[in-house]
Short mmCIF file of C-alpha atoms and ligand atoms in Angstrom, two decimals:
data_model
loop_
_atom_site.label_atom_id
_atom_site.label_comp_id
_atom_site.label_asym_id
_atom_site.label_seq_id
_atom_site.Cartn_x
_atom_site.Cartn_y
_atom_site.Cartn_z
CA UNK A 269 30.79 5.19 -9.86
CA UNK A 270 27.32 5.83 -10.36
CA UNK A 271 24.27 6.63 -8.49
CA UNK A 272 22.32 3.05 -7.98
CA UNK A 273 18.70 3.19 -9.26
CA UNK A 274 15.94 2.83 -6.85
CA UNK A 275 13.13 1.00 -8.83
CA UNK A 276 11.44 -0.75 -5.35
CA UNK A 277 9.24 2.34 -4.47
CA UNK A 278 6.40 0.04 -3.57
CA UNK A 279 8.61 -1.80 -0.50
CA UNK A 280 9.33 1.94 0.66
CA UNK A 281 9.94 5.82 -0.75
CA UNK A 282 12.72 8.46 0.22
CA UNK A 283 11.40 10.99 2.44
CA UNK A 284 10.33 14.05 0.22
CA UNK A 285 13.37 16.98 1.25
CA UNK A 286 10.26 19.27 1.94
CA UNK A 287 8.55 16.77 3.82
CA UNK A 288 11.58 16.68 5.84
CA UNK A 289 12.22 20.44 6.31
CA UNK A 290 8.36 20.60 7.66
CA UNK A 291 9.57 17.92 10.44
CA UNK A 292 12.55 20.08 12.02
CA UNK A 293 11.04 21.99 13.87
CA UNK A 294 9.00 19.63 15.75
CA UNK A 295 12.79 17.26 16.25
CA UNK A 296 14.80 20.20 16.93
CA UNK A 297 12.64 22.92 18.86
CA UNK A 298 8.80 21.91 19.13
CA UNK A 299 8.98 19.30 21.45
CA UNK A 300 5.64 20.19 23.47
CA UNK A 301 3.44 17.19 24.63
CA UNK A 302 -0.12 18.07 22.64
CA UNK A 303 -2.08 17.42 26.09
CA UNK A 304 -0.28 19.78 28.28
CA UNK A 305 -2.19 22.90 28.38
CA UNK A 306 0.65 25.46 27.68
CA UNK A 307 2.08 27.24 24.84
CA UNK A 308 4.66 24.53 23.43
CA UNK A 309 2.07 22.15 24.12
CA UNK A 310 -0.67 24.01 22.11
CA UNK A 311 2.02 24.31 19.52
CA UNK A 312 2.24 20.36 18.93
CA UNK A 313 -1.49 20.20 19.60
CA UNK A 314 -2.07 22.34 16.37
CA UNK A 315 0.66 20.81 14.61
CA UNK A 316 -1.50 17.71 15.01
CA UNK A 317 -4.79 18.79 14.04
CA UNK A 318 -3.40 20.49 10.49
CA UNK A 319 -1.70 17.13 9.61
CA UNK A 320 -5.01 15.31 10.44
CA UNK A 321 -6.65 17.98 7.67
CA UNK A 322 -3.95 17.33 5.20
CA UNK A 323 -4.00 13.69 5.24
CA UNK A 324 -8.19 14.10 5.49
CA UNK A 325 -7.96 16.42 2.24
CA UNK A 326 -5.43 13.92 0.23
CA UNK A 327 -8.56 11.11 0.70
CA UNK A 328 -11.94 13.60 1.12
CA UNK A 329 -12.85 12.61 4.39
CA UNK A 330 -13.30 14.95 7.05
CA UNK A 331 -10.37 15.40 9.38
CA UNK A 332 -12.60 14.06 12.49
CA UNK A 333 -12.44 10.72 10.68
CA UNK A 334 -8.62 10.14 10.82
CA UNK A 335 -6.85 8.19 13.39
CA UNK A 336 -2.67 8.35 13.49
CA UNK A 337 -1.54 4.80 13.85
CA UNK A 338 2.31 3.44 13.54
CA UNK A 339 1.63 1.91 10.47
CA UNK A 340 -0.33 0.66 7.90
CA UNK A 341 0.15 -3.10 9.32
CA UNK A 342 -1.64 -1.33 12.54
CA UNK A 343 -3.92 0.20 10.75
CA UNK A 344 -5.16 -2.90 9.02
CA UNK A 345 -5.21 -4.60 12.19
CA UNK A 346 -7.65 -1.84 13.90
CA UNK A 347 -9.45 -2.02 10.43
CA UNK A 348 -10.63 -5.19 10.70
CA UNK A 349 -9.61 -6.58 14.80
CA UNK A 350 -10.50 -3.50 16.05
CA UNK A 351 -13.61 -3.66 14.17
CA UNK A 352 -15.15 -7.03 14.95
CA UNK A 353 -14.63 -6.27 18.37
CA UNK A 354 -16.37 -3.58 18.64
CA UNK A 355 -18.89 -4.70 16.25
CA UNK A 356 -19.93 -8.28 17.96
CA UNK A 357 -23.65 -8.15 17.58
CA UNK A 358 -22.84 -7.77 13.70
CA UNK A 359 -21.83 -10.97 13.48
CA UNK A 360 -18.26 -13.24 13.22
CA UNK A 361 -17.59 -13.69 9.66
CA UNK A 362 -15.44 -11.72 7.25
CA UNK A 363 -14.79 -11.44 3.72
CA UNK A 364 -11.52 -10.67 2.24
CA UNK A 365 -9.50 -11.58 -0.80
CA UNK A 366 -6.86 -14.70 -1.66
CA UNK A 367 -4.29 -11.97 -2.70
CA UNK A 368 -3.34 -9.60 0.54
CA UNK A 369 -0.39 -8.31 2.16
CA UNK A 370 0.14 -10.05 5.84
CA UNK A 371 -0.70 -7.40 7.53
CA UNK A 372 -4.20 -8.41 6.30
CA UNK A 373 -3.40 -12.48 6.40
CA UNK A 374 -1.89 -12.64 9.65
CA UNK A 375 -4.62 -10.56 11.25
CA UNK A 376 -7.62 -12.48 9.19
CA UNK A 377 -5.24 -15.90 10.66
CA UNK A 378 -5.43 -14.67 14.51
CA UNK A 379 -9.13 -14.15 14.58
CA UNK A 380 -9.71 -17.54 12.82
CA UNK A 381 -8.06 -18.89 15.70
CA UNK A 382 -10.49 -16.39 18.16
CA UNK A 383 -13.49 -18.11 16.71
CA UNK A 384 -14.25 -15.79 13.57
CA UNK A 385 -14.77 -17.02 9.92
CA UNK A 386 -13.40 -15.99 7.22
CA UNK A 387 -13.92 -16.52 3.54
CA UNK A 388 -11.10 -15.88 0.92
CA UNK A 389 -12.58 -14.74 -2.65
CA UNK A 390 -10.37 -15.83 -5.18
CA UNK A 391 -8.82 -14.14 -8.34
CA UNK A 392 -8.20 -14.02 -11.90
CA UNK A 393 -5.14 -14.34 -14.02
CA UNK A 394 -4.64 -10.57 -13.11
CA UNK A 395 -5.47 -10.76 -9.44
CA UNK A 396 -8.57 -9.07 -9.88
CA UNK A 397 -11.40 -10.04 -7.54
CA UNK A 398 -15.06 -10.02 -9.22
CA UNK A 399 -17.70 -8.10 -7.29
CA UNK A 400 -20.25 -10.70 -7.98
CA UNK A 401 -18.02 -13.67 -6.11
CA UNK A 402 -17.93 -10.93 -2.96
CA UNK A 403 -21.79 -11.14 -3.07
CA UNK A 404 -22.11 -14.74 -3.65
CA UNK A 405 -19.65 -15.38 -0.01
CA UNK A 406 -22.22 -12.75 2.01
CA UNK A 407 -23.73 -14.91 4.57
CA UNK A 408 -26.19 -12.95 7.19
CA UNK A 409 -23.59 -13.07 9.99
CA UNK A 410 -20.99 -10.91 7.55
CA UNK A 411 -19.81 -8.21 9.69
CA UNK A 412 -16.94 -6.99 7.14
CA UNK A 413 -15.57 -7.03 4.07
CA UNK A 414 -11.76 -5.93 3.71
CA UNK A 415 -10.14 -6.13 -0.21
CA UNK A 416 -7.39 -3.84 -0.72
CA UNK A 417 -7.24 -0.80 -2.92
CA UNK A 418 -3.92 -2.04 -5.39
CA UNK A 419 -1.70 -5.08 -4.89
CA UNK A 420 2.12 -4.57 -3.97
CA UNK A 421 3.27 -6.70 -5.60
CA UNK A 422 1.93 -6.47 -9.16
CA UNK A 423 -0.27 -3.69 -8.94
CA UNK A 424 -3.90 -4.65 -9.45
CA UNK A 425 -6.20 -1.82 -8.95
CA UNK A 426 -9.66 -3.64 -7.29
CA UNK A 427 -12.77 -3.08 -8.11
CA UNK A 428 -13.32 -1.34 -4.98
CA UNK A 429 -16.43 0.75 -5.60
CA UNK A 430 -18.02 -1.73 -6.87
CA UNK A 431 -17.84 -3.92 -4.01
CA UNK A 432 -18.45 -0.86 -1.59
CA UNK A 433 -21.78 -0.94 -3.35
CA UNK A 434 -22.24 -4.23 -2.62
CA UNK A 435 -21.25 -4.10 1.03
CA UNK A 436 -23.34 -0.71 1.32
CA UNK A 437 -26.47 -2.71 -0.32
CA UNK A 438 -26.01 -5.66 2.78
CA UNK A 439 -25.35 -3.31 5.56
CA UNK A 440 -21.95 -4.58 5.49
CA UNK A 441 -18.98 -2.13 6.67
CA UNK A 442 -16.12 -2.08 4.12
CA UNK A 443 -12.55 -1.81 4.31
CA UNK A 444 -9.82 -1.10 1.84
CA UNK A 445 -6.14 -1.28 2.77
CA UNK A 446 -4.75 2.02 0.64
CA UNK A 447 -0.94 1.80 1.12
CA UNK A 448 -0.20 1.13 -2.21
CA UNK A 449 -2.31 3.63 -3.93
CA UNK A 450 -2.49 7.03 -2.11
CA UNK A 451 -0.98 9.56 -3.77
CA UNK A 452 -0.72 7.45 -7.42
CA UNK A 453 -4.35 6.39 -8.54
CA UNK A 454 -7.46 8.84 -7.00
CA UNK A 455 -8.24 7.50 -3.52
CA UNK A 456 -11.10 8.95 -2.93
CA UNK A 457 -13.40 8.36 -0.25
CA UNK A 458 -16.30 9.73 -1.17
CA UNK A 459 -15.98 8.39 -4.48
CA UNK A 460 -15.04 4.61 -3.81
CA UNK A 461 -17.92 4.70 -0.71
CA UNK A 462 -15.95 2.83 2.00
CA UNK A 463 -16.11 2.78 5.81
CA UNK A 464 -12.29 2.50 6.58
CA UNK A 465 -9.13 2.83 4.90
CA UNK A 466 -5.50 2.46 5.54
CA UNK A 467 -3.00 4.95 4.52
CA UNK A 468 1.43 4.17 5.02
CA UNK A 469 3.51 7.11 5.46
CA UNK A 470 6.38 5.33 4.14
CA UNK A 471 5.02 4.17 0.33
CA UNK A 472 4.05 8.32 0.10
CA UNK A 473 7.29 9.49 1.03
CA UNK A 474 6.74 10.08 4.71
CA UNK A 475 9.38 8.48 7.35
CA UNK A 476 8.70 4.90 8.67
CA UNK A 477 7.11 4.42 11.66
CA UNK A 478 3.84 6.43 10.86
CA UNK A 479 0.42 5.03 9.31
CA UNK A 480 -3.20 6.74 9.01
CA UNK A 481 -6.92 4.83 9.23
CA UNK A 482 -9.63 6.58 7.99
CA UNK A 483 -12.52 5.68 10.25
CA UNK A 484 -15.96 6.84 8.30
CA UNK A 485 -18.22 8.61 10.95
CA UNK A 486 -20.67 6.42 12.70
CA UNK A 487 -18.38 3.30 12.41
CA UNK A 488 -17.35 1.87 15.56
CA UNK A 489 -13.79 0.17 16.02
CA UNK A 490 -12.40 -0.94 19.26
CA UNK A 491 -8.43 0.19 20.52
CA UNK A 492 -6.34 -2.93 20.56
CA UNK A 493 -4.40 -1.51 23.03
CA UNK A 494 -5.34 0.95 26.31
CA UNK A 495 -4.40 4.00 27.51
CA UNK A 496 -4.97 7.06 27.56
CA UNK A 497 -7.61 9.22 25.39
CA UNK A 498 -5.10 9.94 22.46
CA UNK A 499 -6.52 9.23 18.50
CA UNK A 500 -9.80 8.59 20.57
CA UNK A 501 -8.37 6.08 22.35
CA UNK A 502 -8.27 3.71 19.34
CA UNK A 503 -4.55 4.35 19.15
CA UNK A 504 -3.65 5.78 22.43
CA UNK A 505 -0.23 6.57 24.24
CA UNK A 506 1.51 9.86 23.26
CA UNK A 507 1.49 11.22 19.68
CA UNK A 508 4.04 10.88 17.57
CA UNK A 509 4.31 14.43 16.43
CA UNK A 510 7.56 14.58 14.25
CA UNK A 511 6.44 11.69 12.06
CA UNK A 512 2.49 12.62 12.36
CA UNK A 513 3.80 16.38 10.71
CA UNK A 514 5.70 14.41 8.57
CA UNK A 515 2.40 12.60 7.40
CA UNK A 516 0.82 15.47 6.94
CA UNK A 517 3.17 17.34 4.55
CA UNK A 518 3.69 14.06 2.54
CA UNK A 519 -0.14 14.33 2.00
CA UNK A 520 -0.55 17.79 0.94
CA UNK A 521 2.33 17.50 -1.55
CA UNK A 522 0.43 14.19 -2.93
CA UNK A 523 -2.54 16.11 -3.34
CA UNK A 524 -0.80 18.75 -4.85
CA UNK A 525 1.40 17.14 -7.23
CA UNK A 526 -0.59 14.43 -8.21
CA UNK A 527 -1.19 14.59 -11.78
CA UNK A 528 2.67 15.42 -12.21
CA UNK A 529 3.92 12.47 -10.29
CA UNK A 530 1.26 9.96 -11.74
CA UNK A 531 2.12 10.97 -14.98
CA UNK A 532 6.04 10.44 -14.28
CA UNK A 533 5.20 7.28 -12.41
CA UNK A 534 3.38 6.05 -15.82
CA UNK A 535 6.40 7.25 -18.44
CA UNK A 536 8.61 5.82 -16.50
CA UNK A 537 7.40 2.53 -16.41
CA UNK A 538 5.87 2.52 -19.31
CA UNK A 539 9.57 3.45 -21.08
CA UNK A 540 11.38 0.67 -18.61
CA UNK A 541 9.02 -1.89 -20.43
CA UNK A 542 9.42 -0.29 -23.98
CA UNK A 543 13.13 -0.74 -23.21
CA UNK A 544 13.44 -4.12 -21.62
CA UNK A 545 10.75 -5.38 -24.51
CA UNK A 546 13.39 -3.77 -27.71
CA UNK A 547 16.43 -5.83 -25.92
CA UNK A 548 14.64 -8.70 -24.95
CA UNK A 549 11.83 -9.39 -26.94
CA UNK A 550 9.65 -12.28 -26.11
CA UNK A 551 12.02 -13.23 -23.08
CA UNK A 552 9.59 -10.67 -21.20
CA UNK A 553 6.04 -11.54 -19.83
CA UNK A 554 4.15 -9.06 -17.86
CA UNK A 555 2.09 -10.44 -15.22
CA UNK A 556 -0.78 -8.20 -14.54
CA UNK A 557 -3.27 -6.20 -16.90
CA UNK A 558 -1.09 -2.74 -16.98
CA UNK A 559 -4.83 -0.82 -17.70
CA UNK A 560 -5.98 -1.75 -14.43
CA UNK A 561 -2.70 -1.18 -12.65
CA UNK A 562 -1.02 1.36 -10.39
CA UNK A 563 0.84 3.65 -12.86
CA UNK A 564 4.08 2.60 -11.55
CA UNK A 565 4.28 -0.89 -10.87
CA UNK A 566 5.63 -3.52 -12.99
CA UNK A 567 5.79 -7.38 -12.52
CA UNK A 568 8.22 -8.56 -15.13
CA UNK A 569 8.95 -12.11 -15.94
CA UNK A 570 12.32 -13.46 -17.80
CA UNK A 571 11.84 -16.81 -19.14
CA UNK A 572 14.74 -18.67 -17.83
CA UNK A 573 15.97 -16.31 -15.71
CA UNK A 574 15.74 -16.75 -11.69
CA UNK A 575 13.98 -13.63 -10.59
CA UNK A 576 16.50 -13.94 -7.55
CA UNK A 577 19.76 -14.36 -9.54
CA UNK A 578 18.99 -11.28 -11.58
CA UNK A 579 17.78 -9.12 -8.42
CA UNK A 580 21.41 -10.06 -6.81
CA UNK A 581 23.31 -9.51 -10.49
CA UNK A 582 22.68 -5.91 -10.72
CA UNK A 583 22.10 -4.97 -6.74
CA UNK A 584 25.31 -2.66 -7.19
CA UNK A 585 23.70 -0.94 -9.74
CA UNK A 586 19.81 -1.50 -9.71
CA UNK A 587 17.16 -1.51 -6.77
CA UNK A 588 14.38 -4.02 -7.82
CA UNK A 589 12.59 -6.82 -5.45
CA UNK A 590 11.58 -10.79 -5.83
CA UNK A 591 7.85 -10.88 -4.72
CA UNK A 592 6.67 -8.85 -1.87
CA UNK A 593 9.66 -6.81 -0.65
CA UNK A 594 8.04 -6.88 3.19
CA UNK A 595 9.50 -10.58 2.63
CA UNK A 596 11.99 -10.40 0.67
CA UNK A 597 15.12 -13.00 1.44
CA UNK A 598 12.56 -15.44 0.50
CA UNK A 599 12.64 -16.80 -2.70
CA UNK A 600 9.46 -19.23 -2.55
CA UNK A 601 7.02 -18.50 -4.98
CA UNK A 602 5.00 -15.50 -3.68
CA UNK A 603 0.61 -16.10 -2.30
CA UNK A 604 -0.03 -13.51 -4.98
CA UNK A 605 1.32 -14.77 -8.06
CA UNK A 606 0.02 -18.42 -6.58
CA UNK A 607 -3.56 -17.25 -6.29
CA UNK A 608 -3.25 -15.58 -9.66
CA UNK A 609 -2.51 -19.21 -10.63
CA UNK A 610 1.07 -18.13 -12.71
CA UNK A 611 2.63 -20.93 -14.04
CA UNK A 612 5.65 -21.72 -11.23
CA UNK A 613 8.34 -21.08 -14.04
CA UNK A 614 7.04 -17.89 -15.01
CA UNK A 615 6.26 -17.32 -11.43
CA UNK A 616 10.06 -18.33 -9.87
CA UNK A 617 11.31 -15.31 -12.92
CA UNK A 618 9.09 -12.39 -11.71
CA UNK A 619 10.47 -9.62 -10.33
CA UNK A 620 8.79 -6.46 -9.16
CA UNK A 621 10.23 -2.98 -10.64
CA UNK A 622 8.63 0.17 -8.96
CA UNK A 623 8.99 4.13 -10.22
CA UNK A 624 8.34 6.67 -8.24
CA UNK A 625 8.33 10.47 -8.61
CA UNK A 626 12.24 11.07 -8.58
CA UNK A 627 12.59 8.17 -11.21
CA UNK A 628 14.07 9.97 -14.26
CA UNK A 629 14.16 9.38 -17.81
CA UNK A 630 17.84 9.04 -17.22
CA UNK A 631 17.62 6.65 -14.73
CA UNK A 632 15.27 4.47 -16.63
CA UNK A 633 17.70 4.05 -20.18
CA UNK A 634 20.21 3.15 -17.60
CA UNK A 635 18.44 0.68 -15.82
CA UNK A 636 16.98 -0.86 -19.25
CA UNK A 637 20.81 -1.69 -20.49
CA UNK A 638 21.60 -3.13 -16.72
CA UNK A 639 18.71 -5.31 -16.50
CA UNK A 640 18.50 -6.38 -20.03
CA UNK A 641 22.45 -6.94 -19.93
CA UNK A 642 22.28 -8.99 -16.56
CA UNK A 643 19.00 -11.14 -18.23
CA UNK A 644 21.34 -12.07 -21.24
CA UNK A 645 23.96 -13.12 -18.93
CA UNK A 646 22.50 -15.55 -16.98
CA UNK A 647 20.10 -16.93 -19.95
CA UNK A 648 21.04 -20.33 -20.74
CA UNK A 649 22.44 -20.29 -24.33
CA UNK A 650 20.26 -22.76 -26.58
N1 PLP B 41 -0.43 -3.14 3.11
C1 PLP B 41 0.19 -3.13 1.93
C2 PLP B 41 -0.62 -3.25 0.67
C3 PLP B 41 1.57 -2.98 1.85
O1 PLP B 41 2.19 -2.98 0.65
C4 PLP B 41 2.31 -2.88 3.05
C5 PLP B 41 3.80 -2.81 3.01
O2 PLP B 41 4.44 -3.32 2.12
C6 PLP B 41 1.62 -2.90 4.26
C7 PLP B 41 0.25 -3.03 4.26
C8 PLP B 41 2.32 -2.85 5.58
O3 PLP B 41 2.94 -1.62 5.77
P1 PLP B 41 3.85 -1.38 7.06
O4 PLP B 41 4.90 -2.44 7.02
O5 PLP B 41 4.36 -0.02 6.89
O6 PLP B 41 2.98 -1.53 8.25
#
């Protein structure tokens, strides 16, 4: 039998084998705590600070701005909890967008509840949010502004430094949650202007269980939990070195492979859709607008076809998800394809197909005969 195909890079990504031999050490031998003063403590300590500059490098920040969180769903929630705690006199409200992952809803939710306002910008057919609606929802109390770098689900890419502009221009900090596109579109910084960013070890082919914020200097952000001084204190208790090493590797090799992995990311997909559209013709609508798209995301409607049926007709053979994988036994249309107002049929048939840099052109033919194959099956006949 044959290898399945993993097409669901965006839920998670195999940990790189190099980004695995860097980790060793530090599970089998290097087991120092980083704040005790001796050798094997040192050891960790320095482990620590050349991850911090790798994952700084992979984003141009400077390593003094990066805080090692558990995840990206932490990170989010320092981002914008941690945030408007510490940033009170700022004012309550928040802007963010009507598509976001949870781990920006559910935190946006809680401090609705706390007394906060927030205002959700809506979207286009593509999910795009427009820089000028972000202006129009600035009220004087708007403390922050949080709109993601690149959907998960169909792979938007925001206008982000446009609206850093615009938050920069109101005195407004700005937050982009980057798990989706480190290490496959440039994440820059510098470039895109922003005050914080989240970064998943998991989507860049780091373990689970380890996330990064980039905190801009100057911006204040309060711990949502206490302890000691670790990570500044905004994410204390003791670090997580295996995974945190882990990080770091997965970030240099990002850096340094980018171009090769985007472009394999983008042939990949772009020959899945090639293939699907020969077999299938106009039985195949793609949702989002694939120039302003992460390189290796595709949401893929089959007219008639329940996006869940298919997803279970070739799971033997072919890794792909219904909606947001971070949910996905649920088969309810997904918030994102809502607030991109897809028509519910269309909506109920998408499926999300994600490449990543192992996909191979082998891999993909393969894949294009399953899918289209299992799509014919369970067509109606007219
Ligand atoms: N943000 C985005 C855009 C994501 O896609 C995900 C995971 O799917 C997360 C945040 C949450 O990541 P984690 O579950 O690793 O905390």
């Amino acid at each position: 039998m044959k290898k399945p195909i993993y097409l669901d890079y965006n839920a998670t990504t195999p940990v790189d084998p190099e980004v695995a031999e860097a980790m060793l050490p530090y599970i089998q031998s290097q087991f120092g705590n980083p704040s005790s003063a001796y050798h094997i403590g040192r050891a960790t300590k320095e482990a620590i600070s050349k991850a911090r500059s790798q994952v700084a490098a992979l984003i141009n920040a400077d390593p003094g701005e990066i805080i090692f969180t558990g995840c990206a769903t932490e990170s989010n929630n320092l981002a914008i909890h941690g945030f408007m705690l510490a940033n009170k006199e700022k004012g309550k409200h928040i802007i963010t967008s009507a598509v976001k992952h949870p781990a920006v809803t559910e935190v946006c939710k809680y401090l609705g509840k706390q007394g906060f306002e927030i205002t959700y910008v809506p979207v286009d057919r593509y999910g795009r949010v427009k820089p000028a609606d972000v202006e129009k929802a600035i009220r004087p109390d708007t403390a922050l502004i949080s709109i993601m770098h690149a959907n998960n689900e169909v792979g938007t890419i925001q206008p982000v430094k446009e609206i850093a502009a615009i938050a920069g221009k109101h005195k407004i900090a700005f937050h982009t949650d980057a798990s989706q596109s480190t290490g496959k579109i440039a994440t820059d910084v510098q470039e895109l202007g922003v005050d914080l960013l989240t970064i998943a070890g998991h989507k860049l082919y780091a373990p689970k269980g380890i996330g990064a914020l980039y905190i801009r200097h100057g911006v204040k952000i309060e711990g949502l939990i206490h302890g000691a001084n670790q990570e500044k204190g905004i994410s204390p208790g003791t670090e997580n070195v295996i995974h945190i090493v882990g990080l770091g590797k997965a970030s240099e090799i990002a850096l340094r492979d980018f171009k090769r992995n985007r472009q394999n990311m983008l042939t990949t997909r772009d020959a899945l859709l090639a293939g699907l559209k020969s077999k299938l013709g106009n039985q195949v609508t793609v949702n989002a607008d694939l120039i302003n798209c992460l390189p290796n995301t595709l949401s893929i409607a089959f007219e008639n076809v329940e996006a869940h049926r298919l997803a279970e007709a070739i799971s033997d053979d072919v890794f792909i998800s219904t909606g947001s994988a971070c949910h996905a036994d649920s088969i309810e249309v997904s918030s994102v394809l809502q607030a991109m107002s897809i028509d519910h049929e269309i909506a109920t048939s998408t499926v999300r197909i994600s490449t990543g840099k192992f996909t191979s052109a082998e891999d993909i033919d393969r894949a294009a005969e399953i899918i289209s194959g299992a799509v014919k099956k369970l067509s109606p006949s007219i």
